Tab-separated table of C-alpha atoms in Angstrom:
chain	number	residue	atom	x	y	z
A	1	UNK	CA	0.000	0.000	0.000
A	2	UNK	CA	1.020	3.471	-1.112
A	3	UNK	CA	2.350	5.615	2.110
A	4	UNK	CA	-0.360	8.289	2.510
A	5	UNK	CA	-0.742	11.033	-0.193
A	6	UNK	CA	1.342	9.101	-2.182
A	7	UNK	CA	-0.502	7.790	-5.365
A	8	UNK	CA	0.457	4.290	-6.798
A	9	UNK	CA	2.197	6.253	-9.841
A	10	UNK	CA	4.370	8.330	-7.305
A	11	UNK	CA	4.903	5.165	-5.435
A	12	UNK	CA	6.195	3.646	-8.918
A	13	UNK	CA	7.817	6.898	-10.014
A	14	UNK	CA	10.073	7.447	-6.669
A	15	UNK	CA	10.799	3.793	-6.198
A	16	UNK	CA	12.199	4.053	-10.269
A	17	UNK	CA	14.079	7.458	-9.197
A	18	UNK	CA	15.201	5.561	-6.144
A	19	UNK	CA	16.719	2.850	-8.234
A	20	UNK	CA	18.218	5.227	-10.672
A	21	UNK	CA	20.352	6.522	-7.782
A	22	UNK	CA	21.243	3.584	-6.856
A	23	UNK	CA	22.603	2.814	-10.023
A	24	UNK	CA	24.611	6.002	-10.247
A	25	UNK	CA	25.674	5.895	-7.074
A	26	UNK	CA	27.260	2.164	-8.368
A	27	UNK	CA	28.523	3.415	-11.686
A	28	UNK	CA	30.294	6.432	-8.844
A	29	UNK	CA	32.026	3.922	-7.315
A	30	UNK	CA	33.689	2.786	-9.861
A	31	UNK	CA	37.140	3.982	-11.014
A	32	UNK	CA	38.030	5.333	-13.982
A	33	UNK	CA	40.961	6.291	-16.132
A	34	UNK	CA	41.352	8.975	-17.613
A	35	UNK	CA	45.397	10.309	-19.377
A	36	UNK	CA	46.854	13.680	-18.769
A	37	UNK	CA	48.631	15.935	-20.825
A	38	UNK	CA	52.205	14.473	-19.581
A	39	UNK	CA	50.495	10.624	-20.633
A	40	UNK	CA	50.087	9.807	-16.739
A	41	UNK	CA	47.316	7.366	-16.455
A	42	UNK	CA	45.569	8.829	-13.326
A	43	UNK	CA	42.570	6.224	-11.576
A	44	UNK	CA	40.091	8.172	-10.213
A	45	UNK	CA	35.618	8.221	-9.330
A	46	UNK	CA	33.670	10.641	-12.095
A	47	UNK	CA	32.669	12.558	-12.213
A	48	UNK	CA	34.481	14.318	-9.952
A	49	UNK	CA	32.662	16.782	-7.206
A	50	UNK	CA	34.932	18.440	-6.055
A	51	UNK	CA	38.004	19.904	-7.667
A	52	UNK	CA	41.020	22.254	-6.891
A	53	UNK	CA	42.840	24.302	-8.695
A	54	UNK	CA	46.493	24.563	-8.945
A	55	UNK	CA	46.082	27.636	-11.151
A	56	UNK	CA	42.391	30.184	-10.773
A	57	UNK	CA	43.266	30.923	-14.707
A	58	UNK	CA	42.243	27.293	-15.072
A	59	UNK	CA	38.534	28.992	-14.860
A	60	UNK	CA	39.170	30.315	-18.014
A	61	UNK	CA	38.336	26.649	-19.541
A	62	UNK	CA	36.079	25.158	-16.930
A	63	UNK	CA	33.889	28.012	-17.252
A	64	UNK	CA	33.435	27.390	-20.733
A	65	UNK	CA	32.535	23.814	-19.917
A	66	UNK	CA	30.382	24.166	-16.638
A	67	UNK	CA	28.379	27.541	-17.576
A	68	UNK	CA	26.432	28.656	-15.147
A	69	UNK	CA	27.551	25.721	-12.524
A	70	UNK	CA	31.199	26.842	-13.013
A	71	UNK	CA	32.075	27.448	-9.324
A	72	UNK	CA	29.976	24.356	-8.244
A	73	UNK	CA	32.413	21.851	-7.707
A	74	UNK	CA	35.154	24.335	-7.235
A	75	UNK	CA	36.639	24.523	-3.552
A	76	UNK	CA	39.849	26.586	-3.918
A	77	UNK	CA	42.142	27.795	-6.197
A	78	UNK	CA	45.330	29.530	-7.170
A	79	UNK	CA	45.432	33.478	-6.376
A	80	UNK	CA	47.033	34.343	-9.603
A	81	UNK	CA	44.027	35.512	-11.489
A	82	UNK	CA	43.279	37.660	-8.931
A	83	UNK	CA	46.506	39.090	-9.075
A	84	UNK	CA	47.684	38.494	-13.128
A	85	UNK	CA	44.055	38.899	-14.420
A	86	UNK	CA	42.211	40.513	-12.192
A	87	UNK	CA	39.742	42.168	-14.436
A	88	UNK	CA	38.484	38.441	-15.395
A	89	UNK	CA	38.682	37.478	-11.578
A	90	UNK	CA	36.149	40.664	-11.010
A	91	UNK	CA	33.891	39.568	-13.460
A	92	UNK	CA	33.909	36.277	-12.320
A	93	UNK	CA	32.709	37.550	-8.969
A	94	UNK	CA	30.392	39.693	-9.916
A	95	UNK	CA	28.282	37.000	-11.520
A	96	UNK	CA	29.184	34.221	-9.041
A	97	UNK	CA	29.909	36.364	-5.274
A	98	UNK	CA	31.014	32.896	-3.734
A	99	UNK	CA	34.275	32.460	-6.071
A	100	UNK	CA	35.384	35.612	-3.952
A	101	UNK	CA	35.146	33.428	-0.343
A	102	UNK	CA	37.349	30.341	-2.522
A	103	UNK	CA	40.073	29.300	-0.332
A	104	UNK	CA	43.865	30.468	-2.203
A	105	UNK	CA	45.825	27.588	-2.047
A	106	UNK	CA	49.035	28.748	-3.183
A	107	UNK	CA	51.457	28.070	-6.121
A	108	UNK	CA	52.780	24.792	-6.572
A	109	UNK	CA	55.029	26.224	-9.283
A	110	UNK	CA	56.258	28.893	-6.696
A	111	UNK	CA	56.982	26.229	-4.040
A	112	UNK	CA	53.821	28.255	-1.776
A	113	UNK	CA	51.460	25.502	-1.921
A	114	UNK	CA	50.048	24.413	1.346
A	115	UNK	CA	49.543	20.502	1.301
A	116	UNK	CA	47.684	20.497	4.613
A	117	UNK	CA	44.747	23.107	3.544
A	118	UNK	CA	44.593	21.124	0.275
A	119	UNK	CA	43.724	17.777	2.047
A	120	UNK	CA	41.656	19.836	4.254
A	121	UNK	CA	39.512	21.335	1.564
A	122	UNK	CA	39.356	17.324	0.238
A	123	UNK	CA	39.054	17.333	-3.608
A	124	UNK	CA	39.015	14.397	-5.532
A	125	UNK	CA	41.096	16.221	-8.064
A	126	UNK	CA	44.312	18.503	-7.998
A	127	UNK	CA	44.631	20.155	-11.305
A	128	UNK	CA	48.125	21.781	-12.300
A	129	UNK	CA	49.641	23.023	-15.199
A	130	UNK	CA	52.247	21.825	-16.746
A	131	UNK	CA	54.675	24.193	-15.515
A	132	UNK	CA	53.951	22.894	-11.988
A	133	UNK	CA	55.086	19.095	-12.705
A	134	UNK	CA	59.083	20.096	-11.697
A	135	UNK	CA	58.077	21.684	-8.350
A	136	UNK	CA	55.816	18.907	-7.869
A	137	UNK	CA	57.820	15.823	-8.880
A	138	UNK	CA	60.439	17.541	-6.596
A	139	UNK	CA	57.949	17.567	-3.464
A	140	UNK	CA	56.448	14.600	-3.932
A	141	UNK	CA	53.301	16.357	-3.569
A	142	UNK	CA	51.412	13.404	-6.521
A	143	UNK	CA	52.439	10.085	-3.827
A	144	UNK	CA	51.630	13.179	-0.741
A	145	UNK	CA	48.149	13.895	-1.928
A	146	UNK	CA	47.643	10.041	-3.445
A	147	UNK	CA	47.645	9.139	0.157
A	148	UNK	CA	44.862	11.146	1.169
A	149	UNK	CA	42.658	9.592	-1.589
A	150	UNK	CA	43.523	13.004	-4.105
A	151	UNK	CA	44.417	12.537	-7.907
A	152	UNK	CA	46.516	14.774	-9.543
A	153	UNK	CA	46.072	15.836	-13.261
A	154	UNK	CA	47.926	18.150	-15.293
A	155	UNK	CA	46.730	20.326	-18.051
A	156	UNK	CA	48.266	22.867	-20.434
A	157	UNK	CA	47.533	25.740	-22.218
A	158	UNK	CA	50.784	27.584	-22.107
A	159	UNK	CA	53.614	25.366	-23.481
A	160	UNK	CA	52.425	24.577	-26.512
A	161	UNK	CA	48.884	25.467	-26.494
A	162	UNK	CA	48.012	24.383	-30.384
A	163	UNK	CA	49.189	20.963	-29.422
A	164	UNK	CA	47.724	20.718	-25.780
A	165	UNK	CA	44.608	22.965	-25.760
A	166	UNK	CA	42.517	19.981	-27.398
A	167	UNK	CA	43.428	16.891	-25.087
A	168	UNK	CA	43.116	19.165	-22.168
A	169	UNK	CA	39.741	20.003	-22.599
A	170	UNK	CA	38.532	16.684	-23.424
A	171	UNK	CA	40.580	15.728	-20.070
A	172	UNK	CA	38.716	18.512	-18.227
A	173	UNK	CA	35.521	17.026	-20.258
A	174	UNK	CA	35.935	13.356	-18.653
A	175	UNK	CA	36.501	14.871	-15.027
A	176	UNK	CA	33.352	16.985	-15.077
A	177	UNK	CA	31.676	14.810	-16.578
A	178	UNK	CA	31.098	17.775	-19.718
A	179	UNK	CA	32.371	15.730	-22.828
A	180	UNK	CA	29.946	16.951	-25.318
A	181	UNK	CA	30.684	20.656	-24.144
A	182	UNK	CA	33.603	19.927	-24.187
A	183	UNK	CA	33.896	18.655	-27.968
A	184	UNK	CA	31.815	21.454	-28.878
A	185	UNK	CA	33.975	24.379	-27.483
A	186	UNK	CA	36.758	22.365	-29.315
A	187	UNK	CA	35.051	22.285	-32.994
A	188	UNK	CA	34.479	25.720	-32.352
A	189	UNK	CA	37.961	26.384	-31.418
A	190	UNK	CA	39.288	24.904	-34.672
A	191	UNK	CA	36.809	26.279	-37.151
A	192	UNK	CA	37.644	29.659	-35.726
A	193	UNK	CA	41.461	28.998	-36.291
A	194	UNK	CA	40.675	27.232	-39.600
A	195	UNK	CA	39.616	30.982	-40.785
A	196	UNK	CA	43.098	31.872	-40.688
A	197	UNK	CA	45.035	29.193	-41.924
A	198	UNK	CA	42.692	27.913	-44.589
A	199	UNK	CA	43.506	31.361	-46.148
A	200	UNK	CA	47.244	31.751	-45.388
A	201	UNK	CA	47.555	28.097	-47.261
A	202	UNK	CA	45.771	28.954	-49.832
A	203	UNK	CA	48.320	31.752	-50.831
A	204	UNK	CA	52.120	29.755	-50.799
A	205	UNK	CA	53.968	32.487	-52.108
A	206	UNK	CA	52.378	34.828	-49.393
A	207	UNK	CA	54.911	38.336	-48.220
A	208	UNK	CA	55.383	36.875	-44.751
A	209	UNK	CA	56.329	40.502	-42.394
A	210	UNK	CA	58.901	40.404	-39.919
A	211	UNK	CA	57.030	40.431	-36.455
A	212	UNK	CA	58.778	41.417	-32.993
A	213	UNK	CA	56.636	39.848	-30.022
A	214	UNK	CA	57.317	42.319	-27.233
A	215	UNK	CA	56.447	40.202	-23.764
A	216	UNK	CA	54.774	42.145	-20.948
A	217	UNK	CA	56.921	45.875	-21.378
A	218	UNK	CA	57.111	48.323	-18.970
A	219	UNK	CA	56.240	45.244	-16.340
A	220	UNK	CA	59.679	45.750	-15.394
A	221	UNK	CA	62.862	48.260	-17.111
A	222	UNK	CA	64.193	45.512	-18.890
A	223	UNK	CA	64.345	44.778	-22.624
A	224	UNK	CA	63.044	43.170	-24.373
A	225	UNK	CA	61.274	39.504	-23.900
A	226	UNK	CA	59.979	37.642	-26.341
A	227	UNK	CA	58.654	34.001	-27.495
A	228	UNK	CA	60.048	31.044	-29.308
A	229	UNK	CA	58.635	29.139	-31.622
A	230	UNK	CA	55.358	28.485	-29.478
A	231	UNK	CA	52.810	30.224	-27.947
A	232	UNK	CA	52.545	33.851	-28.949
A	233	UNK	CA	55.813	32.928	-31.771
A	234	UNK	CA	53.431	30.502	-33.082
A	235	UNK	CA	50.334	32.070	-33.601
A	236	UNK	CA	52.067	34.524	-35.769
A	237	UNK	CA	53.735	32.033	-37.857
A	238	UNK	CA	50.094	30.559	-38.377
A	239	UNK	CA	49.153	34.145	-38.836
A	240	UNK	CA	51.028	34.781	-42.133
A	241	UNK	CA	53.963	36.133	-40.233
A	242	UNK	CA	57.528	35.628	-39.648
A	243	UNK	CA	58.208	35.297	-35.868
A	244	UNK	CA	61.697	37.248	-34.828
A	245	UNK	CA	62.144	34.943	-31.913
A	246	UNK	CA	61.603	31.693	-33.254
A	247	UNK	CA	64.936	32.564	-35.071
A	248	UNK	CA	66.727	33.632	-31.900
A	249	UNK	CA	65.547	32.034	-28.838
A	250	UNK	CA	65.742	28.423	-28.782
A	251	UNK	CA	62.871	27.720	-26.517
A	252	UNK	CA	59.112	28.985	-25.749
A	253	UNK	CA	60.196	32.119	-23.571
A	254	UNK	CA	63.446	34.305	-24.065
A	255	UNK	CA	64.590	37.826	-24.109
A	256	UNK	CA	66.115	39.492	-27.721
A	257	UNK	CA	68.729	42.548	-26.768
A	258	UNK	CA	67.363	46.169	-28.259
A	259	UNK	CA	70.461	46.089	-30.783
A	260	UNK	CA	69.065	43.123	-32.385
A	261	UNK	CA	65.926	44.418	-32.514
A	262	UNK	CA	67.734	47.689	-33.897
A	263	UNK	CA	69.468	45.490	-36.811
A	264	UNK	CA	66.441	43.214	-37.659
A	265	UNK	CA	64.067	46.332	-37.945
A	266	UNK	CA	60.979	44.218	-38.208
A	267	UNK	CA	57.625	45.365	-39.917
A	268	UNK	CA	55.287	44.741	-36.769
A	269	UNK	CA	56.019	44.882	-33.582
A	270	UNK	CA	52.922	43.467	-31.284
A	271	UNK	CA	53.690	44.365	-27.299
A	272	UNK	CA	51.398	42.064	-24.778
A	273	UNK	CA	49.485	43.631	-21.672
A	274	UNK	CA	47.670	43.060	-19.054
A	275	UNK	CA	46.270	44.733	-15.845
A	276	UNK	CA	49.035	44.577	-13.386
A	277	UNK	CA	48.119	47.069	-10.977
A	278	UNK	CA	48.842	44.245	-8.347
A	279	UNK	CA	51.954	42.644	-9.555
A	280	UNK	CA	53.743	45.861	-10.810
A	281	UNK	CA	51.881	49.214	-9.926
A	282	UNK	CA	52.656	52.624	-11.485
A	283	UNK	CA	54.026	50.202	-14.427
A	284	UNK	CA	54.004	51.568	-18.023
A	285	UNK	CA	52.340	48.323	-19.388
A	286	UNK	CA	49.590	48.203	-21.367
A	287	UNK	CA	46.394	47.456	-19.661
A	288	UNK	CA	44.364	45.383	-21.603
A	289	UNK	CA	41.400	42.877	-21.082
A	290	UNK	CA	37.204	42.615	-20.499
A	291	UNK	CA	36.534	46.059	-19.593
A	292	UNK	CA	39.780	48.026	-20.424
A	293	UNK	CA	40.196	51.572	-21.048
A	294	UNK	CA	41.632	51.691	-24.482
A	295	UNK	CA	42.410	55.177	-24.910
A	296	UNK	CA	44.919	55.195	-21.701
A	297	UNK	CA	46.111	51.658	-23.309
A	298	UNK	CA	46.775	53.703	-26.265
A	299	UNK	CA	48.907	56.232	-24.550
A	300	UNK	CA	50.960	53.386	-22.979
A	301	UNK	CA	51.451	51.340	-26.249
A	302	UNK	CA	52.429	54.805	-28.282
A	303	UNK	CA	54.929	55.750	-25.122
A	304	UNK	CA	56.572	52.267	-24.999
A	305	UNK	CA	56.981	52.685	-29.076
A	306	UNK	CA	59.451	55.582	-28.017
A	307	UNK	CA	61.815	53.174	-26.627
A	308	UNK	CA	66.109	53.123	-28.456
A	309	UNK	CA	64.964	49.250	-29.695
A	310	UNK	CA	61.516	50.291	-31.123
A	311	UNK	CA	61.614	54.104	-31.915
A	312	UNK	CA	63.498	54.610	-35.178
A	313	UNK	CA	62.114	51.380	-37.019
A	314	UNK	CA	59.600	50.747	-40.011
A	315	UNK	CA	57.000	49.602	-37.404
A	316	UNK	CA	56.797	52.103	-35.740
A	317	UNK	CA	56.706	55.039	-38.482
A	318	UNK	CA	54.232	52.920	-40.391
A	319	UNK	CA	52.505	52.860	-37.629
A	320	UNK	CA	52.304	48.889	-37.491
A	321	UNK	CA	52.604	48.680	-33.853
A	322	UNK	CA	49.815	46.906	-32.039
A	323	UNK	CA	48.848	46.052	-28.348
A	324	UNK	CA	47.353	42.328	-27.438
A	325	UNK	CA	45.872	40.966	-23.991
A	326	UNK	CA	48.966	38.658	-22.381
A	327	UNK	CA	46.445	36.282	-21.032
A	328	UNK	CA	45.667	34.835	-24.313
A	329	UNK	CA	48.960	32.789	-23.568
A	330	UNK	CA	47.460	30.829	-20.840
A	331	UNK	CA	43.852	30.342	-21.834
A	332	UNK	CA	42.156	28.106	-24.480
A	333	UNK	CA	41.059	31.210	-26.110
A	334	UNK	CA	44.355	31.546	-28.428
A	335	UNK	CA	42.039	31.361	-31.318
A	336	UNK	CA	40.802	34.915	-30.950
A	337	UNK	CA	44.765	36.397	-30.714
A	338	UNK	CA	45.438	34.464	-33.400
A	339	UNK	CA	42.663	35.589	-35.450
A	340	UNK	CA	43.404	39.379	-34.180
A	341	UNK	CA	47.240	38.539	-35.517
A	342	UNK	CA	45.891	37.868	-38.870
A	343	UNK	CA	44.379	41.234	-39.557
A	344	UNK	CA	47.076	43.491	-38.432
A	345	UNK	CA	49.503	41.056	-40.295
A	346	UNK	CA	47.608	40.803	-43.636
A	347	UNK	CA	44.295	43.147	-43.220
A	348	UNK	CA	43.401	43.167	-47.044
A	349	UNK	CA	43.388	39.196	-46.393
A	350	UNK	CA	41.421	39.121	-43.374
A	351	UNK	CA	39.043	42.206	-43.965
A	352	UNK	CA	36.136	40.019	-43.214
A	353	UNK	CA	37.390	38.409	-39.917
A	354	UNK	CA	36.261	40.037	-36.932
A	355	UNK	CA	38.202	38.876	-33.579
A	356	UNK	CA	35.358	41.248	-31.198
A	357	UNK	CA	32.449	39.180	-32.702
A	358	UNK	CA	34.380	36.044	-32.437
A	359	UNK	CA	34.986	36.922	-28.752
A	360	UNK	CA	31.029	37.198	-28.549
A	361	UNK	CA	30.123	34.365	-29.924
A	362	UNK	CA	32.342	32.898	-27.393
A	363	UNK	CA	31.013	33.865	-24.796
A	364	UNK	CA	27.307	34.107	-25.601
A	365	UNK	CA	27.498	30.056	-26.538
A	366	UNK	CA	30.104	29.010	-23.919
A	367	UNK	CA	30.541	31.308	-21.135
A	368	UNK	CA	28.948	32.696	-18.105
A	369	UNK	CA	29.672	36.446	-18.404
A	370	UNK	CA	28.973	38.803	-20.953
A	371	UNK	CA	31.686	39.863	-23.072
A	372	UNK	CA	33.309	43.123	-22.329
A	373	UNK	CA	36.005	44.377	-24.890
A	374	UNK	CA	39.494	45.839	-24.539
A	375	UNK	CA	41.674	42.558	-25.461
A	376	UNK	CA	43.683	44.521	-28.033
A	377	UNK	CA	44.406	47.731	-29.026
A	378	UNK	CA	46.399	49.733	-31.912
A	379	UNK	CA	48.361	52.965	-31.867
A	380	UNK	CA	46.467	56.068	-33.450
A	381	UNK	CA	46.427	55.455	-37.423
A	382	UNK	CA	46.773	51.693	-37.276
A	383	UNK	CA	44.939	49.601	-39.714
């Protein structure tokens, strides 16, 4: 007999529902495999609840994958996008106040990671980057947490993001249990950088320019840093460009001396910027991202273009001297810097091609904040 003001049907329907948990609380209990981006076969239940992140940038791709349940499973993270991004880490709050009250954790990269909170805060899942496998080979910190019943995965999106970006959103996919998000925000990925290189191949004898990556100036006085042949080297060699420090620096990150610079003259010089008003205040970097003001980034970009390695060269007195948000180096969104690239690189090519409405798109399919430009900018007369 049916349990009062319960009909027969709802006895049926909450005995089926009843069973159904059952049965996922089975399939729960089972372990799983799942390969990182170093090819460590990591065991662990999915999908996971609870995660924590070695890196808050990391949101950056989860968000894209959760939506509006992005800081669900979260329970503390890295306090480098508050301090390296912070404009994204204030939109992030705005829309979701609890990500303010996450727990920091530390950097395992910057040997500040506290093991004890971690097993306090008891994820099932420690995600790192890449960069953090060194620092935590060298602490043990995988067979410390493995104890306590945590897995740790690494992902990458920095090293060489065209390679990585793809596995390590399907491997963010199987832990949140988000696979066919996370295909989609992949096809979408590579149709968006298929509009650039489908062109650039198209044209084999293209006039590649000479393009000087300026990393993060006026963060300090030095100069000048640069990329290899990956990352931000990369996407301008897929771009239509020739990269000056894929010639010179023999691995992802290096610095090119201003004479060089002076001798090489290159046709485009494209600084990176960020908001650093924690990490470096008073700084004469440009301050780009969601929300920036673009006519003080302006100022800034036109002001470092006055500097001995930049100031008497073609770039700068054709006025082919451009301004791009840093953080596209550590995000899954290199599609949109790449697709930026392209137009100030070859803009009779790529009239068509908008990065802003790409950067929509993006976030009106994928993401749980509105979009809010200032990711690049160009000094006055700039195509």
């Amino acid at each position: 007999m049916a349990p009062r003001g319960l009909s027969r049907r709802g006895l049926l329907g909450t005995m089926a529902f009843g069973a159904s948990l059952a049965l996922v609380g089975a399939a729960r209990s089972q372990s799983f495999t799942v390969t990182d981006i170093l090819g460590r076969e990591v065991a662990l239940r999915l999908p996971v609840r609870r995660a924590l992140l070695g890196e808050g940038r990391q949101i950056h791709a989860i968000a894209a994958l959760e939506g509006r349940a992005a800081f669900t499973r979260i329970v503390g993270w890295g306090e480098d996008l508050e301090k390296a991004d912070p404009d994204s880490y204030r939109a992030y709050v705005e829309g979701f106040p609890d990500a303010g009250r996450l727990p920091k954790v530390g950097s395992v990269a910057a040997g500040s990671f506290d093991i004890e909170q971690a097993v306090a805060l008891q994820p099932d899942v420690l995600i790192l980057n890449q960069e953090a496998e060194s620092a935590s080979r060298d602490a043990r910190l995988v067979e410390k947490l493995g104890r306590a019943g945590i897995a740790v995965v690494y992902i990458d999106f920095r090293h060489a993001p065209f390679r990585n970006t793809d596995p390590s959103l399907r491997l963010l996919g199987q832990l949140f249990g988000r696979e066919e998000q996370a295909e989609s925000l992949i096809a979408f990925r590579n149709g968006q950088i298929a509009r650039v290189t489908r062109p650039i191949a198209a044209i084999p004898d293209l006039q590649r320019p000479l393009v000087m990556v300026d990393r993060i100036p006026g963060y300090s006085d030095g100069c000048c840093m640069s990329f290899g042949n990956e990352n931000f080297g990369l996407m301008v060699e897929m771009a239509g460009g020739r990269n000056l420090g894929s010639e010179l620096l023999p691995g992802t990150f290096g610095t090119i001396n201003p004479e060089t610079i002076i001798a090489r003259d290159p046709d485009v010089v494209i600084v990176t910027g960020g908001n650093w008003n924690l990490l470096a205040p008073g700084g004469n970097w440009v301050g780009l991202g969601p929300g920036a003001d673009l006519a003080m980034a302006r100022r800034k970009l036109e002001a470092l273009a006055r500097r001995p390695a930049f100031a008497q060269g073609k770039a700068v007195a054709e006025q082919r001297i451009h301004a791009i948000w840093h953080q596209f180096y550590n995000s899954p969104y290199q599609f949109a810097a790449l697709q930026r690239i392209a137009r100030w690189l070859h803009p009779e090519l790529f009239r068509d091609l908008d990065p802003d409405e790409t950067m929509r798109e993006l976030h009106e399919r994928f993401l749980p904040i509105p979009y809010r430009p200032g990711y690049w900018v160009e000094s006055s007369g700039s195509q």
